[in-house]
C-alpha atoms as an extended CHARMM CRD file, in Angstrom:
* protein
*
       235  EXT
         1         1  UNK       CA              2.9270000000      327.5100000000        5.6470000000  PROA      1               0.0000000000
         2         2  UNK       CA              3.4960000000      329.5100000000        8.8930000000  PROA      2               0.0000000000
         3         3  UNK       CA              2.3660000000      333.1050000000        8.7070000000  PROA      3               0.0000000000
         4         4  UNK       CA              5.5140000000      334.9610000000        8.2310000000  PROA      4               0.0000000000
         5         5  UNK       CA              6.4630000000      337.5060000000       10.8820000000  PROA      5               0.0000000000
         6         6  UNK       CA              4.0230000000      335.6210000000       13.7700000000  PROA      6               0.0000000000
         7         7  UNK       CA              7.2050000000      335.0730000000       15.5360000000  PROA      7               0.0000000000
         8         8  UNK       CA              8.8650000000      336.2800000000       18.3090000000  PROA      8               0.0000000000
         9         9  UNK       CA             12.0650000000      338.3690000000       18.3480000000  PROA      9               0.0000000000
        10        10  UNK       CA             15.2620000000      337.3540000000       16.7980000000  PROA      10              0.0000000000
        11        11  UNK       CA             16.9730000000      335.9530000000       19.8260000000  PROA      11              0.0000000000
        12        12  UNK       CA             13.9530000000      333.6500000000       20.3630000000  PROA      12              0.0000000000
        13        13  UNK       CA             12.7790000000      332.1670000000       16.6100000000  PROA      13              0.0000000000
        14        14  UNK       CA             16.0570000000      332.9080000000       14.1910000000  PROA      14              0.0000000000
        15        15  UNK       CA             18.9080000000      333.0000000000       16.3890000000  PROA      15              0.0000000000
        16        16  UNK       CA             18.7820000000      329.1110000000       17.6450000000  PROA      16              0.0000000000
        17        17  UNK       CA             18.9670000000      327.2310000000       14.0510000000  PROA      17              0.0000000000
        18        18  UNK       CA             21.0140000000      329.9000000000       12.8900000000  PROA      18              0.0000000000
        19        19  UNK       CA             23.5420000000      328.9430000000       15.5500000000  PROA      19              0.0000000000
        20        20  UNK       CA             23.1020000000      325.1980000000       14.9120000000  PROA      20              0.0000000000
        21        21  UNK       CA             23.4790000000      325.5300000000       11.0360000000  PROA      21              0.0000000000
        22        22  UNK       CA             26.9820000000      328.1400000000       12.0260000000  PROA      22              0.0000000000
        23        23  UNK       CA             28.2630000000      325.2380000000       13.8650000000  PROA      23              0.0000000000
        24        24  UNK       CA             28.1590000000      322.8340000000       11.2750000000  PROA      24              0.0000000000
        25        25  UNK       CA             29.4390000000      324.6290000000        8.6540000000  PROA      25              0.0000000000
        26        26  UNK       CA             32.4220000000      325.4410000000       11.2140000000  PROA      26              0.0000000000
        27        27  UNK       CA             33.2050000000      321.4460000000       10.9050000000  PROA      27              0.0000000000
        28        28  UNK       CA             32.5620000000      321.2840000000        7.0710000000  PROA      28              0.0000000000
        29        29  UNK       CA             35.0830000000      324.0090000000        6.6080000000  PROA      29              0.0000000000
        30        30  UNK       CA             37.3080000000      322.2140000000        9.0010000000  PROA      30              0.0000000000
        31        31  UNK       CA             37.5730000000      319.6930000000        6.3490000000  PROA      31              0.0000000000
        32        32  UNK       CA             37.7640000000      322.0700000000        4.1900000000  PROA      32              0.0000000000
        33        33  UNK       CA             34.4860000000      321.8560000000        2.5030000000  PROA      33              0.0000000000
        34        34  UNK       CA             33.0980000000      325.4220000000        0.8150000000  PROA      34              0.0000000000
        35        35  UNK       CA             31.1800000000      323.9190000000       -1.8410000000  PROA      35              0.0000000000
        36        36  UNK       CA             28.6650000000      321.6860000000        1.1070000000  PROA      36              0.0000000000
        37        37  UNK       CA             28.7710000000      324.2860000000        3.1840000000  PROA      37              0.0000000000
        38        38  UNK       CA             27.0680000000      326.3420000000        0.5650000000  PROA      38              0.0000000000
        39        39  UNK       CA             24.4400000000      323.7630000000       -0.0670000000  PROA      39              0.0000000000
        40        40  UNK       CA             23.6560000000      323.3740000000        3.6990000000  PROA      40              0.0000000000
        41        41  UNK       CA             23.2150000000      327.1220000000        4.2000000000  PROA      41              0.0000000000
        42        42  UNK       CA             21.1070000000      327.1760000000        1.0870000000  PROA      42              0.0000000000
        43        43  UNK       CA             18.9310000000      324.4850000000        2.3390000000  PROA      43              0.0000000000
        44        44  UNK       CA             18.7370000000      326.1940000000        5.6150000000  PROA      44              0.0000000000
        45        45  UNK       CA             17.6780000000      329.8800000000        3.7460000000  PROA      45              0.0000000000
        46        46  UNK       CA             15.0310000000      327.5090000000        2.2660000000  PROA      46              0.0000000000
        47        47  UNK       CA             13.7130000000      325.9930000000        5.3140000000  PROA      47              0.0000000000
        48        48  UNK       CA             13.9830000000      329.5610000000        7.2680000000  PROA      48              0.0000000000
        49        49  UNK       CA             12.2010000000      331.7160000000        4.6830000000  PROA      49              0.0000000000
        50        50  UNK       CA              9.2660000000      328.4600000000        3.8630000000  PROA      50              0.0000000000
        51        51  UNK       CA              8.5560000000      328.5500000000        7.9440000000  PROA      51              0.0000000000
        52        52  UNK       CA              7.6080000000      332.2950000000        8.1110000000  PROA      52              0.0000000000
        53        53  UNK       CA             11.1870000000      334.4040000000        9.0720000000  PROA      53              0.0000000000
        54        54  UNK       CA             10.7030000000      337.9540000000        8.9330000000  PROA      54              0.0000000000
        55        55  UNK       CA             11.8500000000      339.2710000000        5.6100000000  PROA      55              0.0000000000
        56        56  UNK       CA             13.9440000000      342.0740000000        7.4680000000  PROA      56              0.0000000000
        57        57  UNK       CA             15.5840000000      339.2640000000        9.2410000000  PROA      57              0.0000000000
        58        58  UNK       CA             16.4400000000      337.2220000000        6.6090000000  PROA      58              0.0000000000
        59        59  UNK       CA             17.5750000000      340.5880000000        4.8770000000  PROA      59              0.0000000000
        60        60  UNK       CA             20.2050000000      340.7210000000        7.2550000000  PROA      60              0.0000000000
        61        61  UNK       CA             21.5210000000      337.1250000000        7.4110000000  PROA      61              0.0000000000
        62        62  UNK       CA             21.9280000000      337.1820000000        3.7110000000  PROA      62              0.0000000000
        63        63  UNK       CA             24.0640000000      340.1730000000        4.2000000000  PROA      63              0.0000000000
        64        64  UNK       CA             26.1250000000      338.8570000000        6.8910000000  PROA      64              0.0000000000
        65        65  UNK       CA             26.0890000000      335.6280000000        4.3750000000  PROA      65              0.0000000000
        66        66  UNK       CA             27.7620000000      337.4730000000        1.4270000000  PROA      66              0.0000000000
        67        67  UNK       CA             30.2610000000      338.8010000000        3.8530000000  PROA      67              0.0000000000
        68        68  UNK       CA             30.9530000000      335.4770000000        5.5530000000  PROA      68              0.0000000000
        69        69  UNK       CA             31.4380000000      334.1980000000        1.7470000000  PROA      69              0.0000000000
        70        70  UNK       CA             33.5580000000      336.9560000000        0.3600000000  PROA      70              0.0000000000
        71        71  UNK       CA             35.8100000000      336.3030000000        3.5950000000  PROA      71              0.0000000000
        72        72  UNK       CA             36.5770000000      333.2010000000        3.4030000000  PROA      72              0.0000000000
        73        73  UNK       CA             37.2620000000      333.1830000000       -0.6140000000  PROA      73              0.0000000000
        74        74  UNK       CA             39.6310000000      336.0000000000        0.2380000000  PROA      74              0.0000000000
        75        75  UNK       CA             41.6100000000      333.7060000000        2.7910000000  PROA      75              0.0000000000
        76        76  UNK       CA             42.2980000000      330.6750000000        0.6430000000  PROA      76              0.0000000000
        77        77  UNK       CA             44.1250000000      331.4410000000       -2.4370000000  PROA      77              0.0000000000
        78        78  UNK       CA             42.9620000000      328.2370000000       -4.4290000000  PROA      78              0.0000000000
        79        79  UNK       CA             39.2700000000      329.6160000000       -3.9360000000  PROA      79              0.0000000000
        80        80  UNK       CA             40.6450000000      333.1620000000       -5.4410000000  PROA      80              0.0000000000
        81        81  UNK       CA             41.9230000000      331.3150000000       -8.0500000000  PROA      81              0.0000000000
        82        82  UNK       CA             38.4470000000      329.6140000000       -8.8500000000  PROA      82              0.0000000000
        83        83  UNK       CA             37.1770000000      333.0480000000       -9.1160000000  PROA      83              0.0000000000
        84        84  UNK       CA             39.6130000000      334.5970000000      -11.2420000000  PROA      84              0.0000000000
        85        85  UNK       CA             39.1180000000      331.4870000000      -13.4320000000  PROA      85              0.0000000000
        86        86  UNK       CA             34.9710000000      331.5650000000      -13.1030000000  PROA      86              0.0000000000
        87        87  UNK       CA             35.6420000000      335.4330000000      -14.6350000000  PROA      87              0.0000000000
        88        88  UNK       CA             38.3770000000      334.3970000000      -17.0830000000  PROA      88              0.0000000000
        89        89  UNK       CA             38.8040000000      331.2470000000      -18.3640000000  PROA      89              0.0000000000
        90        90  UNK       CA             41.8420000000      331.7530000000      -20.3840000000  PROA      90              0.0000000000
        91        91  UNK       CA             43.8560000000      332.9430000000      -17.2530000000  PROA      91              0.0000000000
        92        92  UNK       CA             45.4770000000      329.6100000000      -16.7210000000  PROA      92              0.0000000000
        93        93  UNK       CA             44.1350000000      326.9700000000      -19.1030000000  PROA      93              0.0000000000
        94        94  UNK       CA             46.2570000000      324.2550000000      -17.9370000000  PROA      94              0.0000000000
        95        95  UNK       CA             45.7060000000      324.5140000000      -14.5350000000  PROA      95              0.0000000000
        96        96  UNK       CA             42.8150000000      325.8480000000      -12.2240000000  PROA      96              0.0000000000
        97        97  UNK       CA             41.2570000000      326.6760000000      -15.5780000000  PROA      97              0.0000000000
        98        98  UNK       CA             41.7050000000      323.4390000000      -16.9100000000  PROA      98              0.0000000000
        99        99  UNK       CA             38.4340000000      321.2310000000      -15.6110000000  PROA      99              0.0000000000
       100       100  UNK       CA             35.8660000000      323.5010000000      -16.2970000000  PROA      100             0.0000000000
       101       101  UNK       CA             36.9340000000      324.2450000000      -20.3500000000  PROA      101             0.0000000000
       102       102  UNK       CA             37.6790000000      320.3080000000      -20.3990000000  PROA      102             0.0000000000
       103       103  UNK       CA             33.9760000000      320.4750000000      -19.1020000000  PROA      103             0.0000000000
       104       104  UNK       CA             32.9900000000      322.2810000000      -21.6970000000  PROA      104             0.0000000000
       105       105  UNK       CA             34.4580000000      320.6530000000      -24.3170000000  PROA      105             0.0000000000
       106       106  UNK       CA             32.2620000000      317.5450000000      -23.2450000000  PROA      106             0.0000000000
       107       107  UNK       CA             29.1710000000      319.4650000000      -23.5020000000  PROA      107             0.0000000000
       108       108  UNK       CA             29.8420000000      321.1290000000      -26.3290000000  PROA      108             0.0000000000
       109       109  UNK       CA             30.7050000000      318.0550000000      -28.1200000000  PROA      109             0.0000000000
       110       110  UNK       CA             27.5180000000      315.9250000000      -27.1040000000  PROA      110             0.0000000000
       111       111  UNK       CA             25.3460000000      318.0360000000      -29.7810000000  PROA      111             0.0000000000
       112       112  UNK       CA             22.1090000000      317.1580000000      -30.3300000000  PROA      112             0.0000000000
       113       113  UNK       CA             21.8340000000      313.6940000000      -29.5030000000  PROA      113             0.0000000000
       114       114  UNK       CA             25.5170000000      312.9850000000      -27.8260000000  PROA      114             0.0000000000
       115       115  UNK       CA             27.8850000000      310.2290000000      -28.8130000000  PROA      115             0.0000000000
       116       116  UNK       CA             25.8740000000      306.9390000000      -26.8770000000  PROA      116             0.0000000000
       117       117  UNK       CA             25.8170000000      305.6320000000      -23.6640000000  PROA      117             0.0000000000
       118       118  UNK       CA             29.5770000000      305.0930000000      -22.1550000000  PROA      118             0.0000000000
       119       119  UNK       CA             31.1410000000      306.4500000000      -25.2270000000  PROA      119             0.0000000000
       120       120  UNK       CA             32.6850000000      309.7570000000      -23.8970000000  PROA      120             0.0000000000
       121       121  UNK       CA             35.7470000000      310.9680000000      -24.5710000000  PROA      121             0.0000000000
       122       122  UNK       CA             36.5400000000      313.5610000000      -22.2910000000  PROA      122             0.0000000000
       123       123  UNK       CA             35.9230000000      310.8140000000      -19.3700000000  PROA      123             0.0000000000
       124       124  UNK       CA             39.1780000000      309.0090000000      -20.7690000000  PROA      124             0.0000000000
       125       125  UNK       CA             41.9430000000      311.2130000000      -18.5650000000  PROA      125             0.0000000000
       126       126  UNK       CA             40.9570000000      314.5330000000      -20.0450000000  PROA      126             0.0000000000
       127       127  UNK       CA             38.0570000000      315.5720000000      -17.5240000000  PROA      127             0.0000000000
       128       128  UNK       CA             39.1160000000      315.7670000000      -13.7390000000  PROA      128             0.0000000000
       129       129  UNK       CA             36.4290000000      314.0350000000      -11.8210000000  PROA      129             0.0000000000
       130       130  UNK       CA             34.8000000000      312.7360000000      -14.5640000000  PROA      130             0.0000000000
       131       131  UNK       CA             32.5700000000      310.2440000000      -11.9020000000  PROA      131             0.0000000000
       132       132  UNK       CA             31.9100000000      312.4150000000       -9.3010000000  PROA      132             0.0000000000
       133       133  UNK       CA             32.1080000000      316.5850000000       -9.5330000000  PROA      133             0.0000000000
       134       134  UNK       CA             31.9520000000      316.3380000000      -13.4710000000  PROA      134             0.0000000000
       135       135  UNK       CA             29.4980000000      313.6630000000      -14.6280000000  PROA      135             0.0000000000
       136       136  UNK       CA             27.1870000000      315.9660000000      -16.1200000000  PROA      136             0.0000000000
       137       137  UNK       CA             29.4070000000      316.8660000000      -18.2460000000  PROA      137             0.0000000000
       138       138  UNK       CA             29.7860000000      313.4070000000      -19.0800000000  PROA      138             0.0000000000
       139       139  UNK       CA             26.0980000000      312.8140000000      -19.4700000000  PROA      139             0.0000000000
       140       140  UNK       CA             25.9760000000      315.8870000000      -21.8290000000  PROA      140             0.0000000000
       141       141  UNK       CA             28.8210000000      314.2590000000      -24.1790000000  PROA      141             0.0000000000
       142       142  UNK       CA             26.7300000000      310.8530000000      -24.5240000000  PROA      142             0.0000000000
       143       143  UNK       CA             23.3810000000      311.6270000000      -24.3570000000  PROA      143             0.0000000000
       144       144  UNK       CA             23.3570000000      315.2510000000      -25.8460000000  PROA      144             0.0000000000
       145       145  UNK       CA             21.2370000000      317.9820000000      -25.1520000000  PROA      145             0.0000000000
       146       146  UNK       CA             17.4190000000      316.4460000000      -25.9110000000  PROA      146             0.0000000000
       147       147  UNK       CA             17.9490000000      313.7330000000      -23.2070000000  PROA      147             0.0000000000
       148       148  UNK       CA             19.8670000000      315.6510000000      -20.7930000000  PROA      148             0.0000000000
       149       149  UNK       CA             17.1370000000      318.3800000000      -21.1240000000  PROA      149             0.0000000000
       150       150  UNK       CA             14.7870000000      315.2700000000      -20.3730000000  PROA      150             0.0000000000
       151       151  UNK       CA             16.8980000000      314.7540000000      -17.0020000000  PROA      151             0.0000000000
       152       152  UNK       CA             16.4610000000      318.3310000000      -16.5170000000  PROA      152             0.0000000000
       153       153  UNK       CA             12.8720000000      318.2290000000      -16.3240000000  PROA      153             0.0000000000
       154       154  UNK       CA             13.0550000000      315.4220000000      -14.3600000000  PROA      154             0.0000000000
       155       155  UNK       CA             14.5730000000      317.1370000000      -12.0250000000  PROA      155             0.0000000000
       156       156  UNK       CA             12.1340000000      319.7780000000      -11.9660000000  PROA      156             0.0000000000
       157       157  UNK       CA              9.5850000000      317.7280000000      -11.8560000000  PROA      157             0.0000000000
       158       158  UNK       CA             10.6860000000      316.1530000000       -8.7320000000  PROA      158             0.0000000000
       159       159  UNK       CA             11.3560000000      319.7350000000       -6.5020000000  PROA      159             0.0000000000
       160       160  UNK       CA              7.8530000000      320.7460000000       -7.6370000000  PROA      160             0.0000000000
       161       161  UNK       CA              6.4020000000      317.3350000000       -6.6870000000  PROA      161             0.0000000000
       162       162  UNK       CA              7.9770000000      317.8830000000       -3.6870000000  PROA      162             0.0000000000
       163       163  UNK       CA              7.0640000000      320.9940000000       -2.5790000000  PROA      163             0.0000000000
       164       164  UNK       CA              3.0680000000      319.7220000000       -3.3490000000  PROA      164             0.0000000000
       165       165  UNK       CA              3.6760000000      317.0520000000       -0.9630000000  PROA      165             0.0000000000
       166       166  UNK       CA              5.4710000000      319.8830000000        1.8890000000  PROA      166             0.0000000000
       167       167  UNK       CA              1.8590000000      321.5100000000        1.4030000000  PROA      167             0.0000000000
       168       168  UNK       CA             -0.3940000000      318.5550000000        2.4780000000  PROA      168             0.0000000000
       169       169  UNK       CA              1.8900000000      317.4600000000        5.2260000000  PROA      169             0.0000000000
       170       170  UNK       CA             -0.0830000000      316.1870000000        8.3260000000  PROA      170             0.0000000000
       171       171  UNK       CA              1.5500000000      318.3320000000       10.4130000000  PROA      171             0.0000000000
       172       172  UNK       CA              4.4550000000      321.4870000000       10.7480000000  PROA      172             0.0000000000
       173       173  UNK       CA              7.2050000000      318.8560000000       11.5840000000  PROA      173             0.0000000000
       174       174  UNK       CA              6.5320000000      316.6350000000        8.3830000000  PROA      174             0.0000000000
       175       175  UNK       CA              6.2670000000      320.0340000000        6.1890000000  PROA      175             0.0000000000
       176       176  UNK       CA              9.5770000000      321.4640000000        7.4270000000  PROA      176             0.0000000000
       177       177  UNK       CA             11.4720000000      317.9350000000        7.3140000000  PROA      177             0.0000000000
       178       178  UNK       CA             10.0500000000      317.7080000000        3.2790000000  PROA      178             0.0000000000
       179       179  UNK       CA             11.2500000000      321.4500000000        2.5670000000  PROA      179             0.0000000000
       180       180  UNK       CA             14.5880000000      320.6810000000        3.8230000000  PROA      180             0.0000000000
       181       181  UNK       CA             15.1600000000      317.4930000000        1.9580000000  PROA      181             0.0000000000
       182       182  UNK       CA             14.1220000000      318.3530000000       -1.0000000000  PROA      182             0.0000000000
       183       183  UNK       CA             15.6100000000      321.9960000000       -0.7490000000  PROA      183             0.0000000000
       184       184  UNK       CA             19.4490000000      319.8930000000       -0.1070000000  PROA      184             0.0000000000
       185       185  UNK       CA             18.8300000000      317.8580000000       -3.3200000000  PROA      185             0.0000000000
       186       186  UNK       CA             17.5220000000      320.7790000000       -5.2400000000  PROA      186             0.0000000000
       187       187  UNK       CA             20.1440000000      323.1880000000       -4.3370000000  PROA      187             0.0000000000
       188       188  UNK       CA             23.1270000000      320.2550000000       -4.8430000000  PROA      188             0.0000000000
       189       189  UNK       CA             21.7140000000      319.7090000000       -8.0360000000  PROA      189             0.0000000000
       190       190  UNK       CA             21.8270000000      323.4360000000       -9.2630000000  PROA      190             0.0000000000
       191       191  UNK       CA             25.3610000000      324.0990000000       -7.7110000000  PROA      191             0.0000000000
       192       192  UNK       CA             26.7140000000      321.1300000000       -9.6030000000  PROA      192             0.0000000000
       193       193  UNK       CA             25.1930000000      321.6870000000      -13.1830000000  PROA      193             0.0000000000
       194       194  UNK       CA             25.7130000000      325.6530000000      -12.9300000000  PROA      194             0.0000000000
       195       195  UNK       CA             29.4780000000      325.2210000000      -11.8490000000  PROA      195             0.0000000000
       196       196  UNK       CA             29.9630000000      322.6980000000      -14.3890000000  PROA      196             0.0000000000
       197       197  UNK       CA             28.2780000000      324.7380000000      -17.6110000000  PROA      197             0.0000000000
       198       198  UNK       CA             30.1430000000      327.6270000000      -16.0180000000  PROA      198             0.0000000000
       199       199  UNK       CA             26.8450000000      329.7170000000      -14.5960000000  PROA      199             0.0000000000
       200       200  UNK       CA             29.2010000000      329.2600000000      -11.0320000000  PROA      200             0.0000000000
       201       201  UNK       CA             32.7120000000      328.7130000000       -9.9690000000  PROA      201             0.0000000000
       202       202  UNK       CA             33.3260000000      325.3930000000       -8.9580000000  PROA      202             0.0000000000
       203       203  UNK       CA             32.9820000000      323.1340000000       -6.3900000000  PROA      203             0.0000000000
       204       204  UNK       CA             32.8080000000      319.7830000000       -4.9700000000  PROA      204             0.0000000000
       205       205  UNK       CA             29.5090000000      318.9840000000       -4.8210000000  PROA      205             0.0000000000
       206       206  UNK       CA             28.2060000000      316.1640000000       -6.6580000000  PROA      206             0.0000000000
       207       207  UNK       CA             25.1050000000      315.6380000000       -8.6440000000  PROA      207             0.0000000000
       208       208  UNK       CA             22.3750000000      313.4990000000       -6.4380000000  PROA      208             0.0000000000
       209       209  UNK       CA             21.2790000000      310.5630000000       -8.0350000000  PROA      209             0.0000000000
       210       210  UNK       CA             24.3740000000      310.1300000000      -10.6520000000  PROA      210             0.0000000000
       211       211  UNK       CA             27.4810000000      311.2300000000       -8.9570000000  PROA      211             0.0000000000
       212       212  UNK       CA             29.6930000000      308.3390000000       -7.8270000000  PROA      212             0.0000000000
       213       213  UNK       CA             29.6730000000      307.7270000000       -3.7380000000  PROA      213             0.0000000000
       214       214  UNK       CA             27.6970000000      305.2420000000       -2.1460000000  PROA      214             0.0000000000
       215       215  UNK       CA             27.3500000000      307.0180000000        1.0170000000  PROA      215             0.0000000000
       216       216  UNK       CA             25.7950000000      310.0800000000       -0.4340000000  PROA      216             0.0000000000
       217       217  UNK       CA             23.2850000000      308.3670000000       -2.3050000000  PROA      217             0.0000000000
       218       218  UNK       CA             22.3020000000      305.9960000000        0.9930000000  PROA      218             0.0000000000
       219       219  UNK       CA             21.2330000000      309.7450000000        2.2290000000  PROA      219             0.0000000000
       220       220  UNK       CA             19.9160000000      310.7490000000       -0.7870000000  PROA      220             0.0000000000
       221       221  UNK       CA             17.7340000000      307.5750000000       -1.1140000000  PROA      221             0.0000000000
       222       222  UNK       CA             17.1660000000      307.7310000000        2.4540000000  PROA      222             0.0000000000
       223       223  UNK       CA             15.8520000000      311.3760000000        2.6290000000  PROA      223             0.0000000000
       224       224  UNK       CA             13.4600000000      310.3300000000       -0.7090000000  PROA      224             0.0000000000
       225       225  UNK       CA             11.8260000000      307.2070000000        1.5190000000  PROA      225             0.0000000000
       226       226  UNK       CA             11.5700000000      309.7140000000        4.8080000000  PROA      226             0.0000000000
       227       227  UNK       CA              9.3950000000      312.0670000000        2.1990000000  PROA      227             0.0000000000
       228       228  UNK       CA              7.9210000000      309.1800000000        0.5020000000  PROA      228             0.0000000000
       229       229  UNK       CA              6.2740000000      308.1350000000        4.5290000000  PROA      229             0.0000000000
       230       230  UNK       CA              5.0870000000      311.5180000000        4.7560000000  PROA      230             0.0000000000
       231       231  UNK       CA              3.5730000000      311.4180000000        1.4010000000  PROA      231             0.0000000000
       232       232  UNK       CA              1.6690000000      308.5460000000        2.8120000000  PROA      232             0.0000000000
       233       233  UNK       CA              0.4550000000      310.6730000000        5.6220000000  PROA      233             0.0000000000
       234       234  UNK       CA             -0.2510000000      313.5430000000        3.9070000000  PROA      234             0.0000000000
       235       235  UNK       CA             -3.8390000000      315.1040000000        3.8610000000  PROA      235             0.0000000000
């Protein structure tokens, strides 16, 4: 897209969004909020690195991003807790331990081909969050691993169509806004699945497209018709 390091210096190019993108995540902890805030700064890496920031200076905010991170896990003991639990599972089975091997257990159990459509057991007061945080974990227990794999692909499918349609944007504006839509789907999708199959500790993001919450999918749906316009633009 851009030709990276055609830019002038750091104060001038990098440091206004990164400021922007601090102060948000300043409200979303204020909630608190880890897990989005995660998701927002990866969409914003995404957007910074696809418009042409010097590799040097994105070098150095992921640093000062692991740092940030590692800070603010170390100042909540719930979120220590999430870690010692990510690393160890048996630490405390019954309690911060308990919805990830509950999650788990659903996927596990699914096999093959899963038990049906709405016929999960773990949904039925064993799996915290079974409609929201944990429903694909729930999909994996009815459908099984074939049609969740389909959903998978799906998935894919959909980034990869979108980052074909960032390329024949009409213009720098409709590239960026398509990169940063579908870079906050894509990277809620792969924080949700990986916490909940254990790849990550977890967090309270849900899954676009099948998590419960009206509001998020009115942005979700939104942010797809805003990418379908450009599509209709695009060279």
């Amino acid at each position: 897209m851009s030709e990276r390091g055609h830019h002038k210096g750091f104060l001038q190019s990098v440091f206004p969004p990164v400021l922007v993108i601090g102060l948000y995540c300043l409200l979303i902890l204020w909630q608190p909020d880890l897990g989005t805030m995660i998701s927002l700064v990866l969409t914003a890496a995404i957007m910074l690195f696809v418009g042409g920031i010097r590799l040097r200076y994105f070098a150095w905010l992921t640093t000062a991003g692991v740092v940030v991170m590692l800070g603010l896990i170390k100042l909540e003991p719930y979120r220590v807790k999430r870690i010692t639990a990510f690393l160890n599972r048996s630490v405390d089975p019954l309690g911060i331990g308990y919805q990830i091997n509950q999650a788990l257990i659903g996927i596990g159990s699914g096999g093959w081909f899963g038990y049906g459509y709405g016929e999960s057991r773990q949904k039925h007061s064993y799996l915290p969050e079974a409609i929201n945080d944990s429903i694909f974990a729930v999909m994996a227990e009815e459908l099984g691993f074939l049609r969740v794999l389909v959903i998978l692909l799906l998935f894919v499918a959909f980034i990869v169509r979108g980052i074909q349609l960032s390329y024949r944007a009409p213009d720098l504006f409709g590239k960026m806004l398509t990169v940063g839509i579908i870079g906050s789907i894509a990277a809620a999708a792969v924080v949700n699945i990986s916490a909940i199959t254990g790849l990550l500790p977890l967090t309270g993001i849900p899954l676009p497209f099948f998590s419960y919450g009206s509001s998020a999918m009115i942005v979700t749906l939104a942010g797809c018709g805003i990418v379908l316009n450009i599509s209709r633009q695009s060279k």
